[in-house]
mmCIF file of C-alpha atoms in Angstrom:
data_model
loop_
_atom_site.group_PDB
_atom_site.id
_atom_site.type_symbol
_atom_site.label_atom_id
_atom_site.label_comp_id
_atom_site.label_asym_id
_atom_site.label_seq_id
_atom_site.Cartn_x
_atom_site.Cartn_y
_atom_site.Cartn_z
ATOM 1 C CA UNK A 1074 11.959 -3.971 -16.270
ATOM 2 C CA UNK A 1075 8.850 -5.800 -15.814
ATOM 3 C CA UNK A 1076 6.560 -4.933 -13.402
ATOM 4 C CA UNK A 1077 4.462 -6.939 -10.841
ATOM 5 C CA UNK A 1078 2.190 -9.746 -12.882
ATOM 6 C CA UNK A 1079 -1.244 -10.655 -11.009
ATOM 7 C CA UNK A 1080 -3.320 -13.214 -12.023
ATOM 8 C CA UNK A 1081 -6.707 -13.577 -12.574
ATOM 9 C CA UNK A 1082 -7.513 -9.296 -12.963
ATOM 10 C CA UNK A 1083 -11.173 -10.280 -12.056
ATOM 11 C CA UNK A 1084 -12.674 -13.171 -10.100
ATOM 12 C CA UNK A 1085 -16.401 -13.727 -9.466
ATOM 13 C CA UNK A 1086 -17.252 -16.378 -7.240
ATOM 14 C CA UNK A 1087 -19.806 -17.308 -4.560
ATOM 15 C CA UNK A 1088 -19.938 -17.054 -1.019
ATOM 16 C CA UNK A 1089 -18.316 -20.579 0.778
ATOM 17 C CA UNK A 1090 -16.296 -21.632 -2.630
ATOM 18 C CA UNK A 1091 -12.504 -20.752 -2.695
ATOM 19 C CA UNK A 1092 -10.224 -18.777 -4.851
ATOM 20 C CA UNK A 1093 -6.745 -17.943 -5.429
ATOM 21 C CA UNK A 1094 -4.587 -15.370 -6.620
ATOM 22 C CA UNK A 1095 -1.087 -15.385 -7.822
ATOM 23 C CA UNK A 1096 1.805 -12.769 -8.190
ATOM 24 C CA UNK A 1097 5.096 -12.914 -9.510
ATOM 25 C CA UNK A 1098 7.083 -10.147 -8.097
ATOM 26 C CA UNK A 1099 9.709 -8.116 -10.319
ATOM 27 C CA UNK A 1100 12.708 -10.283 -10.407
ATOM 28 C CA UNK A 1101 15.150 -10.043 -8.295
ATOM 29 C CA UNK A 1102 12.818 -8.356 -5.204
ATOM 30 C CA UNK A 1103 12.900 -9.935 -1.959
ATOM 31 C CA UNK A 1104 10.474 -8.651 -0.627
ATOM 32 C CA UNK A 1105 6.978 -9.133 -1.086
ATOM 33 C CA UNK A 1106 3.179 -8.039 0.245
ATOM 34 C CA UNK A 1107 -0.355 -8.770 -0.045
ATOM 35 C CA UNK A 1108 -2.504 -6.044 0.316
ATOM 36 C CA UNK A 1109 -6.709 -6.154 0.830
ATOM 37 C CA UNK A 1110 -8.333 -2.864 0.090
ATOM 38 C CA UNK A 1111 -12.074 -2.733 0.348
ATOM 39 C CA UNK A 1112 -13.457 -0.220 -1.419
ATOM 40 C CA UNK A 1113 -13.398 3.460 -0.038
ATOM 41 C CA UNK A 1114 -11.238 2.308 2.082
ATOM 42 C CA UNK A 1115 -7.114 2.232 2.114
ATOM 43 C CA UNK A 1116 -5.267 -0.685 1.688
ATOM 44 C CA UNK A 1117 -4.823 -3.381 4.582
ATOM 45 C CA UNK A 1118 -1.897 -5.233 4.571
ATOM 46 C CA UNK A 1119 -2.429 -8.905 4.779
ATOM 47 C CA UNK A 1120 1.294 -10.448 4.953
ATOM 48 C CA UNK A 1121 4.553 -9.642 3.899
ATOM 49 C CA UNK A 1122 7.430 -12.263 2.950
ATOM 50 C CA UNK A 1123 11.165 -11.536 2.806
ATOM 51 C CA UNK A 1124 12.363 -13.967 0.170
ATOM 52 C CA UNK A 1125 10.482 -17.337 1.295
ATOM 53 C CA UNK A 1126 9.886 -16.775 5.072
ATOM 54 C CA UNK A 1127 6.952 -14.173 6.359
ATOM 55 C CA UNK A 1128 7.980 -10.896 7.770
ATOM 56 C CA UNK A 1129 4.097 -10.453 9.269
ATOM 57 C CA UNK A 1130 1.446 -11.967 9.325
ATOM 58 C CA UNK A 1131 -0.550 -10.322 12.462
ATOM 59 C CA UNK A 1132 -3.626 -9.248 10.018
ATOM 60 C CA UNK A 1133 -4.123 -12.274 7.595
ATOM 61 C CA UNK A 1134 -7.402 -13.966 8.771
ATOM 62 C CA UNK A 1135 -5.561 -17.511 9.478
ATOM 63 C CA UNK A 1136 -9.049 -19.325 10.155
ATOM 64 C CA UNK A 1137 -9.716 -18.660 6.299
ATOM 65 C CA UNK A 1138 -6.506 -16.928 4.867
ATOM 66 C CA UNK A 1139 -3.520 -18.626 3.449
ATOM 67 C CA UNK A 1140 -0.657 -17.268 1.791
ATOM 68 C CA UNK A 1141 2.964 -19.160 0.514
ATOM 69 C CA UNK A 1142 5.832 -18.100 -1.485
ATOM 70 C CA UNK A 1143 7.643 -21.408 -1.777
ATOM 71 C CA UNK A 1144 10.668 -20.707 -3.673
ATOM 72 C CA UNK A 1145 11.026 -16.791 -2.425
ATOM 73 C CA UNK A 1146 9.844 -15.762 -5.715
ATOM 74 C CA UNK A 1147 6.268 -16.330 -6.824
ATOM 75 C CA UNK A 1148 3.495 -16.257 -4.351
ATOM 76 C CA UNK A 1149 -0.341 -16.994 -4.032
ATOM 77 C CA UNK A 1150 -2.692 -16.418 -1.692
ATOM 78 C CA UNK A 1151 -5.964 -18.575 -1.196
ATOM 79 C CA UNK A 1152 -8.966 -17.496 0.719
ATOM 80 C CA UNK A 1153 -11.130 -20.730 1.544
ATOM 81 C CA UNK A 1154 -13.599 -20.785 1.976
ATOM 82 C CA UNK A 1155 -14.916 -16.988 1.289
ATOM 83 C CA UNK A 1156 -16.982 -14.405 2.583
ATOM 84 C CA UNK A 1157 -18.783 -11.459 1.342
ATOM 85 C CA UNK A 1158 -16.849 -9.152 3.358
ATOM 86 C CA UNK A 1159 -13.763 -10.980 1.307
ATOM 87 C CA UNK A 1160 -15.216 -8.752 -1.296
ATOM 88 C CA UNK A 1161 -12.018 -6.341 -2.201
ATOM 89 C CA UNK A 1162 -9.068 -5.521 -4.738
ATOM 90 C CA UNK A 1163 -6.152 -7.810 -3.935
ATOM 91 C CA UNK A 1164 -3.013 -5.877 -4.266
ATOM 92 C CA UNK A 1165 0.209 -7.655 -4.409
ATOM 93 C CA UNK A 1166 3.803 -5.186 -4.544
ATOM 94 C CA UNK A 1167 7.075 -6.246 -4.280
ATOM 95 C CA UNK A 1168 10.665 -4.170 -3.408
ATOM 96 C CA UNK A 1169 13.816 -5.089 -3.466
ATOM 97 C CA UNK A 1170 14.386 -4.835 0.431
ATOM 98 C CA UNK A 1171 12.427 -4.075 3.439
ATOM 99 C CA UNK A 1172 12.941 -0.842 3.444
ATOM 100 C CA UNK A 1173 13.302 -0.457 -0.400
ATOM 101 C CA UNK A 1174 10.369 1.502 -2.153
ATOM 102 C CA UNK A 1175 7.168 -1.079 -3.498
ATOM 103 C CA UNK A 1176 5.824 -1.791 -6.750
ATOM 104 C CA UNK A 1177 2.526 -2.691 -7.055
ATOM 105 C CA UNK A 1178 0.633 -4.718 -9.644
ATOM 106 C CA UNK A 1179 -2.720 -4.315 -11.322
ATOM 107 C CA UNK A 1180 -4.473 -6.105 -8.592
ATOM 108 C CA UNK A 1181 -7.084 -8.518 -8.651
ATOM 109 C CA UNK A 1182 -10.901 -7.574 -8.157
ATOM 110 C CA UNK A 1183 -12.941 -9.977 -5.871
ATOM 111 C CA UNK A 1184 -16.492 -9.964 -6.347
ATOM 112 C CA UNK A 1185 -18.337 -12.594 -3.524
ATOM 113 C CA UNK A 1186 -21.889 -13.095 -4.604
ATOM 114 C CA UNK B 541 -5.097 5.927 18.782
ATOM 115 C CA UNK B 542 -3.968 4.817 15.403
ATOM 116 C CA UNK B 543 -0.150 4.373 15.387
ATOM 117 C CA UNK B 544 -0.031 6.504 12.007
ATOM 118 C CA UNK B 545 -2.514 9.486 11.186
ATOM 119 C CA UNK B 546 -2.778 11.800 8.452
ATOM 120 C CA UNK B 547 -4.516 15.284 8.072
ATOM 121 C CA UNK B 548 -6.332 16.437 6.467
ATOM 122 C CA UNK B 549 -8.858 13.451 5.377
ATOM 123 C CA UNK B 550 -9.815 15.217 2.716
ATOM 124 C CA UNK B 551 -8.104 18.294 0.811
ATOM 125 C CA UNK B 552 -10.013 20.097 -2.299
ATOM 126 C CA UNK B 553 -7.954 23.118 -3.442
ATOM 127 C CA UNK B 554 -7.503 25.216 -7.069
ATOM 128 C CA UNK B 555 -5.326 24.573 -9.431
ATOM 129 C CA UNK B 556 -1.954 25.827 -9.080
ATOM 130 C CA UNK B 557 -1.862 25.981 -5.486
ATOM 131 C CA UNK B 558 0.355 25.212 -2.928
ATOM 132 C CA UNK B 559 -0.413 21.593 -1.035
ATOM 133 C CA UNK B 560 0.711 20.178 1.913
ATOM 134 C CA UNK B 561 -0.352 16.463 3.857
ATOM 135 C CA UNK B 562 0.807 15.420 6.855
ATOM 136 C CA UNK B 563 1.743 12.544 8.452
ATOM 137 C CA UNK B 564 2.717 12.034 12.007
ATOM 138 C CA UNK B 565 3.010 8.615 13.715
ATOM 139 C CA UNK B 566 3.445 7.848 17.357
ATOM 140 C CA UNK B 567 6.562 4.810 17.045
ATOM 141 C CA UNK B 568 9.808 4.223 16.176
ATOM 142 C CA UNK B 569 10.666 3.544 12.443
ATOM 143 C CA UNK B 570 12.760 2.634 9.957
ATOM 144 C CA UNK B 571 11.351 4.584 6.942
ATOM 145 C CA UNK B 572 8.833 6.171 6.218
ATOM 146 C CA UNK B 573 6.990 5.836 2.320
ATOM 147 C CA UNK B 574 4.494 8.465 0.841
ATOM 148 C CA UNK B 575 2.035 6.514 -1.828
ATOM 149 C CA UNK B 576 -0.100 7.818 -4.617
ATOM 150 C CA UNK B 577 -3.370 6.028 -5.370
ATOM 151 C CA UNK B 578 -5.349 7.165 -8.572
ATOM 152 C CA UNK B 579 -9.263 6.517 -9.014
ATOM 153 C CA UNK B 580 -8.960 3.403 -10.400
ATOM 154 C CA UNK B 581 -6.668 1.507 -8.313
ATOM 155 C CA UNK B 582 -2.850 1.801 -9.117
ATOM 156 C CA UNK B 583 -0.488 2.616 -6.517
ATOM 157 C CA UNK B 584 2.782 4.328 -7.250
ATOM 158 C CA UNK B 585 5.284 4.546 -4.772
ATOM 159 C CA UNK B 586 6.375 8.553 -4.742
ATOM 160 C CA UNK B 587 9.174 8.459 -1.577
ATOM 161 C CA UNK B 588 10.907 6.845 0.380
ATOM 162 C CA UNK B 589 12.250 8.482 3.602
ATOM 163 C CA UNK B 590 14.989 7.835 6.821
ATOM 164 C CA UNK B 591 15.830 11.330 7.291
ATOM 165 C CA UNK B 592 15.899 14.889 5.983
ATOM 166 C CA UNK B 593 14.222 15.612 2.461
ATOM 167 C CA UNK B 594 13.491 14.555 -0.569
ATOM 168 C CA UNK B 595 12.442 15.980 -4.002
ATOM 169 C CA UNK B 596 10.990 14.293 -7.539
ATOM 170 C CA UNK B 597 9.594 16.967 -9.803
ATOM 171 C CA UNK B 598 6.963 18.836 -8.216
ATOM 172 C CA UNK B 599 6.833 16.831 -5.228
ATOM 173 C CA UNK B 600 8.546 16.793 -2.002
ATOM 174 C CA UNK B 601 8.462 14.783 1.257
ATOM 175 C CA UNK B 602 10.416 16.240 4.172
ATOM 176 C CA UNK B 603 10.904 14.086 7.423
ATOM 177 C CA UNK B 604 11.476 15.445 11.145
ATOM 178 C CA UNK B 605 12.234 12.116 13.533
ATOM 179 C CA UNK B 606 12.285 14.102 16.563
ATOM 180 C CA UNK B 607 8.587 15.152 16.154
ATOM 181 C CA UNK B 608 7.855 11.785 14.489
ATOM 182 C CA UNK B 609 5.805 13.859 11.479
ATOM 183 C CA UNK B 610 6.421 13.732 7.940
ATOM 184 C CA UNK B 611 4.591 16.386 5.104
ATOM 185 C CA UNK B 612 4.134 15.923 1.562
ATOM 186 C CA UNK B 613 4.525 18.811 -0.261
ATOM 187 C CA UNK B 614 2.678 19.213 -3.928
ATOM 188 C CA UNK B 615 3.975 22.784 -5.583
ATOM 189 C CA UNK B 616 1.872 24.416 -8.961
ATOM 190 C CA UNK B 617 -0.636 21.646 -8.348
ATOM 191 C CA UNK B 618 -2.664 20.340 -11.095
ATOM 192 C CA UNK B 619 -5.979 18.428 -12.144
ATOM 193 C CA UNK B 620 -3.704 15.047 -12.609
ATOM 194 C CA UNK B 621 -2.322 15.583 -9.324
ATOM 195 C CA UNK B 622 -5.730 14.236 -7.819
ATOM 196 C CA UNK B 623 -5.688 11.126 -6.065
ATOM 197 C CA UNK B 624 -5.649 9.766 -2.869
ATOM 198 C CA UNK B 625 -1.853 10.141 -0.771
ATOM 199 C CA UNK B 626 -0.661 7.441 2.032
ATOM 200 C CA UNK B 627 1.888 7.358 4.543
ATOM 201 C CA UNK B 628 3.349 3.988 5.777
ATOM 202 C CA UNK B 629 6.039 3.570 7.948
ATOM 203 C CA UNK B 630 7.978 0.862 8.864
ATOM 204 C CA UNK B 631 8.373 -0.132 12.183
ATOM 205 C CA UNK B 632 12.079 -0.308 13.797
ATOM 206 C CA UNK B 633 11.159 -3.256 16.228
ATOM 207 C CA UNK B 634 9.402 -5.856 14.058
ATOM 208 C CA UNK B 635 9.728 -4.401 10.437
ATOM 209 C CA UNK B 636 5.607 -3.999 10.663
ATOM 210 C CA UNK B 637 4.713 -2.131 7.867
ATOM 211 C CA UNK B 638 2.080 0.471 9.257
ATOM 212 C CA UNK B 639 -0.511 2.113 6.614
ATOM 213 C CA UNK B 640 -2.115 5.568 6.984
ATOM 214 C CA UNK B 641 -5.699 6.162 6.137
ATOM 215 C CA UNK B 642 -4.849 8.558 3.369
ATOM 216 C CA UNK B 643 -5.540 11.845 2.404
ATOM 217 C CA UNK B 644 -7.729 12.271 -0.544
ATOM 218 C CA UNK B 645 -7.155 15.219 -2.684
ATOM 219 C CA UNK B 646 -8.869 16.614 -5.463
ATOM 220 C CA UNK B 647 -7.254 19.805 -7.535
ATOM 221 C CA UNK B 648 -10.036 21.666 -9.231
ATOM 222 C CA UNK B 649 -9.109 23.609 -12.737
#
């Protein structure tokens, strides 16, 4: 099966500008999550959907932060406008339940100059 | 106090060793997952547990509910086996998915 697809693999923008990222989840999965990890550090989660509605949300940074999976299968997440703590891998995995193991893409590496 | 905390932080041992990381975690839950992370970035998810024990290979996660503490248990452990381990568990009252700090471990040959 195909795994998780992320989109852009690299971004490079400047502090105040905005950016999104997009993941399309292995098909047929529920459930999906956006993860921040900062390097050295482990990963945060951000939010977590269950098909189109959100499961959690309490760490997502609303003021900035933005995240939508419309049709309970793809999903991106917009940071606007950014930070340089934004600075991070963006991790998105999907399972097939809640409480179903996760599958994680490539990620997406932030760089906020 | 975090909700879930590994030990040790950090784990450097020889190659074909014996390894163990824990995981205890102070609420109620669902399940409990044990996740690999390479240098690099990728995640893998190794286990996912409710109950009892589990085993893939070399690996094996066993899970005690009563005590609330979960080990992952590495046997003949080798170079490739280096990488940093999480815990997560998911939360019975509000399906919170709870991360662990990790437990970096290097095997040395």
């Amino acid at each position: 099966e195909a795994g998780v697809a992320q989109s852009p693999r690299y971004k490079i923008i400047e502090k105040r500008q905005s950016v999104a990222f997009w993941c399309n989840p292995i098909s047929g999965h529920a459930t999906l999550y956006w993860y921040q990890q900062i390097l050295g550090q482990g990963p945060k989660l951000l939010i977590q959907f269950q098909n189109n509605g959100v499961v959690d949300d309490s760490q997502l940074p609303k003021d900035r932060f933005s995240a939508e999976r419309l049709k309970g299968v793809d999903s991106t997440l917009k940071i606007q406008p950014a930070k340089l703590e934004d600075s991070a891998v963006y991790l998105c995995a999907s399972s097939w339940s809640l409480n179903q193991p996760q599958h994680f893409g490539d990620g997406t590496r932030l760089s906020i100059l | 106090k975090n909700e879930v905390e590994q030990s040790p932080q950090n784990l450097t041992a020889q190659e074909g060793e014996f390894i163990t990381i824990n995981c205890s975690y102070s609420v109620g839950i669902s399940a409990l997952h044990w996740l690999q992370q390479h240098p690099g970035g990728g995640i893998v998810s190794l286990f996912m547990l409710s109950s009892g024990k589990k085993k893939h290979g070399r690996l094996i996660a066993t899970i005690n509910i009563q005590e609330k503490h979960s080990s992952l248990h590495i046997t003949a452990s080798h170079p490739r086996d280096s990488a940093v381990y999480i815990c997560a568990v998911r939360m019975d009252s509000n399906y919170q998915l709870i991360w662990g700090a990790g437990t970096k471990l290097i095997i040395k040959p």
